[in-house]
Structure formats: C-alpha cells, structure tokens
C-alpha cells in the first residue's frame, strides 16, 4: 500500500502573501513541511502541487515531487475547494493520500506516523477516512448569545475541564484512499475517524500575527537549520 503525502501550495495567497515560502529558522514553511513528511516512516513519497515556479523549485530542492497544477484550480475566486481537491487527485496516482498543509508548522513526523497507523486501524473498524482535531473544552455561547454547552445559572459553576468534549478540525491531517478522495473531491469521507493532535503541535498559520507567533516559538525552541 503506497502512502503519498500531498501538499497544495498556490502562489497567490491573500491573507499572508507568499506564505508557503516565508522562512522560519532558516527554512521555508514549504521546506519545513516536506522535511517533516519525509521523516515519517509510514509515508512513502511527498508530492507538492502548485502553479508557481518558485514553489515548485523549492519543493524539488526539499526532496518532494513537484506537480504543476492548472491556474484555474489555484484561483479561489473561481475554483471551489472541492474542485481543487478533485483536480489534484487526478494529477497523481497512489493508494492512500495524506493531505497536509504548510501552515501546520508544528506537526511532527511522529504524529504523521501515528495518524497513518490510526487510519489503518480505523479502516479495519469500519471508518472510511481520518481527520485531525483538537479537543475543545471551553465555556461556549451560540449565535443567539446563549450558553451553548453549560448552564451558568445552576447551583455550581462547571469547570471547563469537566465539560463534554467538542472537537475542532485543525486542518493539519486528512487521510483517505486515493480513489475515494478523487471520487468525493473532499478532504474526508462520510465516516471519518477523529485523530487528536498533541496540544503542543496545534498551530495554523494564516495571518501575519500567527506567523509572528510561530516564528518566535520555533526559533526559541529549535536549533537553526542551515
């Protein structure tokens, strides 16, 4: 069973321009992600799909397989996420796809390995895919400005740690069979296994503020890469 990690990295990011090539600790976010995925023992190959020459060159230099994507499917103003996923799947062949994003910069090779293992076990138990999540235990209010998951007017105030867990997609890992992802043109199937990401690896970089936080944290906690 061939497991292929897929990264889509278009050149025209809006909220954080050229974010895939921004550098932290001496390497680009794209190079960092390729390195993390290549270090995972249960991932056989890494493919980077882009419309941008510089990104494709960076992917190749980092050890990934660069695949050029049509401009239409890299334009969020015209192509939907479903169209983008379907097109990328049609550009490659594999047995299993691990969909990854450069912006989840703290995910480790070990976590990717555990996710692939969890996916294989979940498939045996009747699940059709896997998505990574974080557990959310907070006092929440809904759109009607009413308590959503607790009663603040009860006899005792419930501690956040005692609330029933909710799960938030972190966007870091999506796994499903290549044929299924190509058919449904989506990140996961109708019965996904929820894979909890370690708290200290939860980070998604989409704004300058988030990038500044990630840069400060990583450069304070890791040796510089040359």
PDB file of C-alpha atoms in Angstrom:
ATOM      1  CA  UNK A   1       0.000   0.000   0.000  1.00  0.00           C
ATOM      2  CA  UNK A   2       1.606   3.238  -1.159  1.00  0.00           C
ATOM      3  CA  UNK A   3       1.004   6.244   1.094  1.00  0.00           C
ATOM      4  CA  UNK A   4       1.526   9.610  -0.564  1.00  0.00           C
ATOM      5  CA  UNK A   5       1.568  12.920   1.278  1.00  0.00           C
ATOM      6  CA  UNK A   6       0.107  15.756  -0.793  1.00  0.00           C
ATOM      7  CA  UNK A   7       0.733  19.455  -0.271  1.00  0.00           C
ATOM      8  CA  UNK A   8      -1.062  22.062  -2.376  1.00  0.00           C
ATOM      9  CA  UNK A   9       0.722  25.411  -2.322  1.00  0.00           C
ATOM     10  CA  UNK A  10      -0.537  28.062  -4.685  1.00  0.00           C
ATOM     11  CA  UNK A  11       1.384  31.212  -5.360  1.00  0.00           C
ATOM     12  CA  UNK A  12      -1.455  33.679  -4.808  1.00  0.00           C
ATOM     13  CA  UNK A  13      -2.155  33.500  -1.079  1.00  0.00           C
ATOM     14  CA  UNK A  14      -4.048  36.609   0.057  1.00  0.00           C
ATOM     15  CA  UNK A  15      -4.038  36.982   3.867  1.00  0.00           C
ATOM     16  CA  UNK A  16      -0.332  36.212   4.143  1.00  0.00           C
ATOM     17  CA  UNK A  17       1.309  36.815   0.745  1.00  0.00           C
ATOM     18  CA  UNK A  18       3.790  34.148  -0.390  1.00  0.00           C
ATOM     19  CA  UNK A  19       3.243  32.379   2.924  1.00  0.00           C
ATOM     20  CA  UNK A  20       4.463  28.980   1.704  1.00  0.00           C
ATOM     21  CA  UNK A  21       7.914  30.438   1.060  1.00  0.00           C
ATOM     22  CA  UNK A  22       8.182  32.537   4.225  1.00  0.00           C
ATOM     23  CA  UNK A  23      11.163  31.432   6.288  1.00  0.00           C
ATOM     24  CA  UNK A  24      11.348  30.371   9.908  1.00  0.00           C
ATOM     25  CA  UNK A  25      14.629  29.297  11.438  1.00  0.00           C
ATOM     26  CA  UNK A  26      16.398  29.167   8.101  1.00  0.00           C
ATOM     27  CA  UNK A  27      13.865  27.206   6.043  1.00  0.00           C
ATOM     28  CA  UNK A  28      10.624  27.979   4.246  1.00  0.00           C
ATOM     29  CA  UNK A  29       7.286  26.747   5.558  1.00  0.00           C
ATOM     30  CA  UNK A  30       7.121  24.522   2.484  1.00  0.00           C
ATOM     31  CA  UNK A  31      10.590  23.103   3.045  1.00  0.00           C
ATOM     32  CA  UNK A  32       9.778  22.518   6.700  1.00  0.00           C
ATOM     33  CA  UNK A  33       6.624  20.609   5.856  1.00  0.00           C
ATOM     34  CA  UNK A  34       8.323  18.464   3.216  1.00  0.00           C
ATOM     35  CA  UNK A  35      11.063  17.628   5.730  1.00  0.00           C
ATOM     36  CA  UNK A  36       8.525  16.616   8.394  1.00  0.00           C
ATOM     37  CA  UNK A  37       6.641  14.383   5.966  1.00  0.00           C
ATOM     38  CA  UNK A  38       9.753  12.751   4.515  1.00  0.00           C
ATOM     39  CA  UNK A  39      10.877  11.919   8.050  1.00  0.00           C
ATOM     40  CA  UNK A  40       7.658   9.960   8.677  1.00  0.00           C
ATOM     41  CA  UNK A  41       8.353   6.241   8.282  1.00  0.00           C
ATOM     42  CA  UNK A  42       4.814   5.419   7.136  1.00  0.00           C
ATOM     43  CA  UNK A  43       4.781   7.951   4.289  1.00  0.00           C
ATOM     44  CA  UNK A  44       6.367   6.709   1.050  1.00  0.00           C
ATOM     45  CA  UNK A  45       6.523   9.889  -1.016  1.00  0.00           C
ATOM     46  CA  UNK A  46       5.679  13.586  -0.876  1.00  0.00           C
ATOM     47  CA  UNK A  47       4.061  15.464  -3.762  1.00  0.00           C
ATOM     48  CA  UNK A  48       3.722  19.250  -3.964  1.00  0.00           C
ATOM     49  CA  UNK A  49       1.184  20.701  -6.384  1.00  0.00           C
ATOM     50  CA  UNK A  50       1.468  24.355  -7.372  1.00  0.00           C
ATOM     51  CA  UNK A  51       1.011  26.893 -10.139  1.00  0.00           C
ATOM     52  CA  UNK A  52       4.120  28.802  -9.050  1.00  0.00           C
ATOM     53  CA  UNK A  53       7.607  28.176 -10.480  1.00  0.00           C
ATOM     54  CA  UNK A  54       9.428  29.241  -7.315  1.00  0.00           C
ATOM     55  CA  UNK A  55       7.285  26.978  -5.132  1.00  0.00           C
ATOM     56  CA  UNK A  56       7.824  24.032  -7.483  1.00  0.00           C
ATOM     57  CA  UNK A  57      11.581  24.630  -7.426  1.00  0.00           C
ATOM     58  CA  UNK A  58      11.539  24.841  -3.625  1.00  0.00           C
ATOM     59  CA  UNK A  59       9.583  21.571  -3.437  1.00  0.00           C
ATOM     60  CA  UNK A  60      12.079  19.821  -5.709  1.00  0.00           C
ATOM     61  CA  UNK A  61      15.049  21.119  -3.704  1.00  0.00           C
ATOM     62  CA  UNK A  62      13.435  19.883  -0.482  1.00  0.00           C
ATOM     63  CA  UNK A  63      13.043  16.355  -1.864  1.00  0.00           C
ATOM     64  CA  UNK A  64       9.386  16.359  -2.880  1.00  0.00           C
ATOM     65  CA  UNK A  65       7.919  15.567  -6.290  1.00  0.00           C
ATOM     66  CA  UNK A  66       6.732  18.818  -7.906  1.00  0.00           C
ATOM     67  CA  UNK A  67       3.491  18.686  -9.912  1.00  0.00           C
ATOM     68  CA  UNK A  68       2.224  21.678 -11.863  1.00  0.00           C
ATOM     69  CA  UNK A  69      -1.423  22.492 -11.264  1.00  0.00           C
ATOM     70  CA  UNK A  70      -3.648  24.330 -13.778  1.00  0.00           C
ATOM     71  CA  UNK A  71      -4.089  28.020 -12.979  1.00  0.00           C
ATOM     72  CA  UNK A  72      -7.890  27.692 -12.757  1.00  0.00           C
ATOM     73  CA  UNK A  73      -7.772  25.280  -9.826  1.00  0.00           C
ATOM     74  CA  UNK A  74      -5.332  27.539  -7.945  1.00  0.00           C
ATOM     75  CA  UNK A  75      -7.679  30.530  -8.082  1.00  0.00           C
ATOM     76  CA  UNK A  76     -10.033  30.520  -5.076  1.00  0.00           C
ATOM     77  CA  UNK A  77     -12.199  33.152  -6.758  1.00  0.00           C
ATOM     78  CA  UNK A  78     -13.175  30.646  -9.458  1.00  0.00           C
ATOM     79  CA  UNK A  79     -12.490  27.097  -8.293  1.00  0.00           C
ATOM     80  CA  UNK A  80     -14.074  25.658  -5.145  1.00  0.00           C
ATOM     81  CA  UNK A  81     -12.113  23.645  -2.603  1.00  0.00           C
ATOM     82  CA  UNK A  82     -13.861  20.536  -3.944  1.00  0.00           C
ATOM     83  CA  UNK A  83     -12.732  21.257  -7.494  1.00  0.00           C
ATOM     84  CA  UNK A  84      -9.184  21.896  -6.252  1.00  0.00           C
ATOM     85  CA  UNK A  85      -9.058  18.592  -4.358  1.00  0.00           C
ATOM     86  CA  UNK A  86     -10.504  16.609  -7.241  1.00  0.00           C
ATOM     87  CA  UNK A  87      -8.064  18.111  -9.714  1.00  0.00           C
ATOM     88  CA  UNK A  88      -5.041  17.460  -7.516  1.00  0.00           C
ATOM     89  CA  UNK A  89      -6.075  13.836  -7.016  1.00  0.00           C
ATOM     90  CA  UNK A  90      -6.435  13.400 -10.754  1.00  0.00           C
ATOM     91  CA  UNK A  91      -2.852  14.560 -11.269  1.00  0.00           C
ATOM     92  CA  UNK A  92      -1.324  11.725  -9.226  1.00  0.00           C
ATOM     93  CA  UNK A  93      -1.709   8.021  -8.502  1.00  0.00           C
ATOM     94  CA  UNK A  94      -1.394   6.317  -5.127  1.00  0.00           C
ATOM     95  CA  UNK A  95      -3.247   4.002  -2.755  1.00  0.00           C
ATOM     96  CA  UNK A  96      -3.673   6.361   0.190  1.00  0.00           C
ATOM     97  CA  UNK A  97      -3.478  10.158   0.381  1.00  0.00           C
ATOM     98  CA  UNK A  98      -2.242  12.087   3.423  1.00  0.00           C
ATOM     99  CA  UNK A  99      -3.353  15.662   2.742  1.00  0.00           C
ATOM    100  CA  UNK A 100      -1.094  18.155   4.520  1.00  0.00           C
ATOM    101  CA  UNK A 101      -0.722  21.921   4.749  1.00  0.00           C
ATOM    102  CA  UNK A 102       2.437  24.005   5.116  1.00  0.00           C
ATOM    103  CA  UNK A 103       0.694  26.225   7.645  1.00  0.00           C
ATOM    104  CA  UNK A 104       0.531  23.485  10.304  1.00  0.00           C
ATOM    105  CA  UNK A 105       4.180  24.028  11.103  1.00  0.00           C
ATOM    106  CA  UNK A 106       4.465  22.173  14.416  1.00  0.00           C
ATOM    107  CA  UNK A 107       3.192  18.741  13.379  1.00  0.00           C
ATOM    108  CA  UNK A 108       5.965  16.201  13.852  1.00  0.00           C
ATOM    109  CA  UNK A 109       6.948  13.183  11.787  1.00  0.00           C
ATOM    110  CA  UNK A 110       5.903  11.007  14.721  1.00  0.00           C
ATOM    111  CA  UNK A 111       2.414  12.479  14.702  1.00  0.00           C
ATOM    112  CA  UNK A 112       2.076  11.803  10.974  1.00  0.00           C
ATOM    113  CA  UNK A 113       3.168   8.211  11.588  1.00  0.00           C
ATOM    114  CA  UNK A 114       0.650   7.797  14.404  1.00  0.00           C
ATOM    115  CA  UNK A 115      -2.063   9.254  12.176  1.00  0.00           C
ATOM    116  CA  UNK A 116      -1.369   6.774   9.362  1.00  0.00           C
ATOM    117  CA  UNK A 117      -1.380   3.928  11.872  1.00  0.00           C
ATOM    118  CA  UNK A 118      -4.649   5.193  13.375  1.00  0.00           C
ATOM    119  CA  UNK A 119      -6.148   5.449   9.893  1.00  0.00           C
ATOM    120  CA  UNK A 120      -5.258   1.834   9.079  1.00  0.00           C
ATOM    121  CA  UNK A 121      -6.775   0.642  12.363  1.00  0.00           C
ATOM    122  CA  UNK A 122      -9.875   2.788  11.841  1.00  0.00           C
ATOM    123  CA  UNK A 123     -10.369   1.352   8.355  1.00  0.00           C
ATOM    124  CA  UNK A 124     -10.410  -2.120   9.876  1.00  0.00           C
ATOM    125  CA  UNK A 125     -13.097  -0.898  12.286  1.00  0.00           C
ATOM    126  CA  UNK A 126     -15.352   0.448   9.520  1.00  0.00           C
ATOM    127  CA  UNK A 127     -14.246   4.074   9.244  1.00  0.00           C
ATOM    128  CA  UNK A 128     -13.520   5.401   5.757  1.00  0.00           C
ATOM    129  CA  UNK A 129     -11.096   8.253   6.446  1.00  0.00           C
ATOM    130  CA  UNK A 130      -9.287  10.269   9.118  1.00  0.00           C
ATOM    131  CA  UNK A 131      -9.173  13.931  10.048  1.00  0.00           C
ATOM    132  CA  UNK A 132      -7.094  15.594  12.739  1.00  0.00           C
ATOM    133  CA  UNK A 133      -8.791  17.531  15.516  1.00  0.00           C
ATOM    134  CA  UNK A 134      -8.174  19.288  18.784  1.00  0.00           C
ATOM    135  CA  UNK A 135     -10.338  18.742  21.847  1.00  0.00           C
ATOM    136  CA  UNK A 136     -12.199  21.876  22.883  1.00  0.00           C
ATOM    137  CA  UNK A 137     -13.393  22.250  26.469  1.00  0.00           C
ATOM    138  CA  UNK A 138     -14.436  25.864  26.892  1.00  0.00           C
ATOM    139  CA  UNK A 139     -17.500  27.750  28.060  1.00  0.00           C
ATOM    140  CA  UNK A 140     -19.153  28.495  24.709  1.00  0.00           C
ATOM    141  CA  UNK A 141     -22.044  30.715  23.624  1.00  0.00           C
ATOM    142  CA  UNK A 142     -24.069  30.246  20.435  1.00  0.00           C
ATOM    143  CA  UNK A 143     -25.111  32.692  17.692  1.00  0.00           C
ATOM    144  CA  UNK A 144     -28.190  33.650  19.745  1.00  0.00           C
ATOM    145  CA  UNK A 145     -25.867  34.756  22.568  1.00  0.00           C
ATOM    146  CA  UNK A 146     -26.998  31.951  24.834  1.00  0.00           C
ATOM    147  CA  UNK A 147     -24.861  29.380  26.671  1.00  0.00           C
ATOM    148  CA  UNK A 148     -24.148  26.521  24.295  1.00  0.00           C
ATOM    149  CA  UNK A 149     -22.596  23.757  26.354  1.00  0.00           C
ATOM    150  CA  UNK A 150     -23.110  24.662  30.021  1.00  0.00           C
ATOM    151  CA  UNK A 151     -25.606  26.183  32.459  1.00  0.00           C
ATOM    152  CA  UNK A 152     -24.168  29.308  34.103  1.00  0.00           C
ATOM    153  CA  UNK A 153     -27.290  29.624  36.281  1.00  0.00           C
ATOM    154  CA  UNK A 154     -27.035  26.253  38.012  1.00  0.00           C
ATOM    155  CA  UNK A 155     -26.111  25.673  41.615  1.00  0.00           C
ATOM    156  CA  UNK A 156     -22.395  25.347  40.849  1.00  0.00           C
ATOM    157  CA  UNK A 157     -20.205  26.702  38.104  1.00  0.00           C
ATOM    158  CA  UNK A 158     -18.869  23.822  35.961  1.00  0.00           C
ATOM    159  CA  UNK A 159     -15.127  23.828  35.434  1.00  0.00           C
ATOM    160  CA  UNK A 160     -14.079  23.849  31.785  1.00  0.00           C
ATOM    161  CA  UNK A 161     -12.207  20.590  32.323  1.00  0.00           C
ATOM    162  CA  UNK A 162     -15.475  18.855  33.275  1.00  0.00           C
ATOM    163  CA  UNK A 163     -17.436  19.926  30.184  1.00  0.00           C
ATOM    164  CA  UNK A 164     -18.261  17.329  27.499  1.00  0.00           C
ATOM    165  CA  UNK A 165     -15.564  17.493  24.816  1.00  0.00           C
ATOM    166  CA  UNK A 166     -16.138  19.169  21.485  1.00  0.00           C
ATOM    167  CA  UNK A 167     -13.798  18.636  18.552  1.00  0.00           C
ATOM    168  CA  UNK A 168     -12.371  21.290  16.247  1.00  0.00           C
ATOM    169  CA  UNK A 169     -10.768  20.456  12.905  1.00  0.00           C
ATOM    170  CA  UNK A 170      -7.210  21.743  12.976  1.00  0.00           C
ATOM    171  CA  UNK A 171      -6.694  21.322   9.218  1.00  0.00           C
ATOM    172  CA  UNK A 172      -3.384  19.534   9.657  1.00  0.00           C
ATOM    173  CA  UNK A 173      -4.029  15.953   8.528  1.00  0.00           C
ATOM    174  CA  UNK A 174      -6.645  14.360   6.280  1.00  0.00           C
ATOM    175  CA  UNK A 175      -6.274  10.744   5.165  1.00  0.00           C
ATOM    176  CA  UNK A 176      -8.378   8.614   2.854  1.00  0.00           C
ATOM    177  CA  UNK A 177      -7.965   6.238  -0.089  1.00  0.00           C
ATOM    178  CA  UNK A 178      -6.849   7.995  -3.256  1.00  0.00           C
ATOM    179  CA  UNK A 179      -9.762   6.587  -5.262  1.00  0.00           C
ATOM    180  CA  UNK A 180     -12.259   7.774  -2.667  1.00  0.00           C
ATOM    181  CA  UNK A 181     -10.759  11.257  -2.428  1.00  0.00           C
ATOM    182  CA  UNK A 182     -10.769  11.545  -6.215  1.00  0.00           C
ATOM    183  CA  UNK A 183     -14.428  10.480  -6.280  1.00  0.00           C
ATOM    184  CA  UNK A 184     -15.756  12.645  -3.450  1.00  0.00           C
ATOM    185  CA  UNK A 185     -13.436  15.610  -4.113  1.00  0.00           C
ATOM    186  CA  UNK A 186     -13.218  16.321  -0.424  1.00  0.00           C
ATOM    187  CA  UNK A 187     -10.830  16.074   2.499  1.00  0.00           C
ATOM    188  CA  UNK A 188     -12.582  13.132   4.188  1.00  0.00           C
ATOM    189  CA  UNK A 189     -15.390  10.630   3.729  1.00  0.00           C
ATOM    190  CA  UNK A 190     -18.789  10.109   5.351  1.00  0.00           C
ATOM    191  CA  UNK A 191     -17.421   8.273   8.402  1.00  0.00           C
ATOM    192  CA  UNK A 192     -14.089   9.802   9.447  1.00  0.00           C
ATOM    193  CA  UNK A 193     -12.038   8.816  12.467  1.00  0.00           C
ATOM    194  CA  UNK A 194     -11.191  11.842  14.631  1.00  0.00           C
ATOM    195  CA  UNK A 195      -7.470  11.872  15.378  1.00  0.00           C
ATOM    196  CA  UNK A 196      -6.441  14.104  18.267  1.00  0.00           C
ATOM    197  CA  UNK A 197      -3.319  16.193  17.654  1.00  0.00           C
ATOM    198  CA  UNK A 198      -0.981  16.815  20.611  1.00  0.00           C
ATOM    199  CA  UNK A 199      -1.693  20.187  22.170  1.00  0.00           C
ATOM    200  CA  UNK A 200       1.860  21.428  21.683  1.00  0.00           C
ATOM    201  CA  UNK A 201       1.631  20.775  17.928  1.00  0.00           C
ATOM    202  CA  UNK A 202      -1.546  22.783  17.374  1.00  0.00           C
ATOM    203  CA  UNK A 203      -0.827  25.794  15.194  1.00  0.00           C
ATOM    204  CA  UNK A 204      -2.233  27.000  11.882  1.00  0.00           C
ATOM    205  CA  UNK A 205      -0.530  29.969  10.225  1.00  0.00           C
ATOM    206  CA  UNK A 206      -2.835  32.103   8.089  1.00  0.00           C
ATOM    207  CA  UNK A 207      -2.204  35.691   9.212  1.00  0.00           C
ATOM    208  CA  UNK A 208       0.863  37.855   9.905  1.00  0.00           C
ATOM    209  CA  UNK A 209       0.056  37.658  13.631  1.00  0.00           C
ATOM    210  CA  UNK A 210       0.022  33.850  13.578  1.00  0.00           C
ATOM    211  CA  UNK A 211       3.224  33.778  11.560  1.00  0.00           C
ATOM    212  CA  UNK A 212       4.939  36.032  14.102  1.00  0.00           C
ATOM    213  CA  UNK A 213       3.853  33.720  16.940  1.00  0.00           C
ATOM    214  CA  UNK A 214       5.060  30.625  15.083  1.00  0.00           C
ATOM    215  CA  UNK A 215       8.371  32.239  14.184  1.00  0.00           C
ATOM    216  CA  UNK A 216       9.044  33.333  17.761  1.00  0.00           C
ATOM    217  CA  UNK A 217       8.124  29.942  19.202  1.00  0.00           C
ATOM    218  CA  UNK A 218      10.039  27.817  16.714  1.00  0.00           C
ATOM    219  CA  UNK A 219      13.180  29.927  16.713  1.00  0.00           C
ATOM    220  CA  UNK A 220      13.226  29.928  20.516  1.00  0.00           C
ATOM    221  CA  UNK A 221      12.769  26.165  20.800  1.00  0.00           C
ATOM    222  CA  UNK A 222      14.691  24.666  17.852  1.00  0.00           C
ATOM    223  CA  UNK A 223      18.241  24.760  16.577  1.00  0.00           C
ATOM    224  CA  UNK A 224      18.713  26.927  13.444  1.00  0.00           C
ATOM    225  CA  UNK A 225      18.648  24.992  10.178  1.00  0.00           C
ATOM    226  CA  UNK A 226      21.353  25.737   7.646  1.00  0.00           C
TER     227      UNK A 226
END
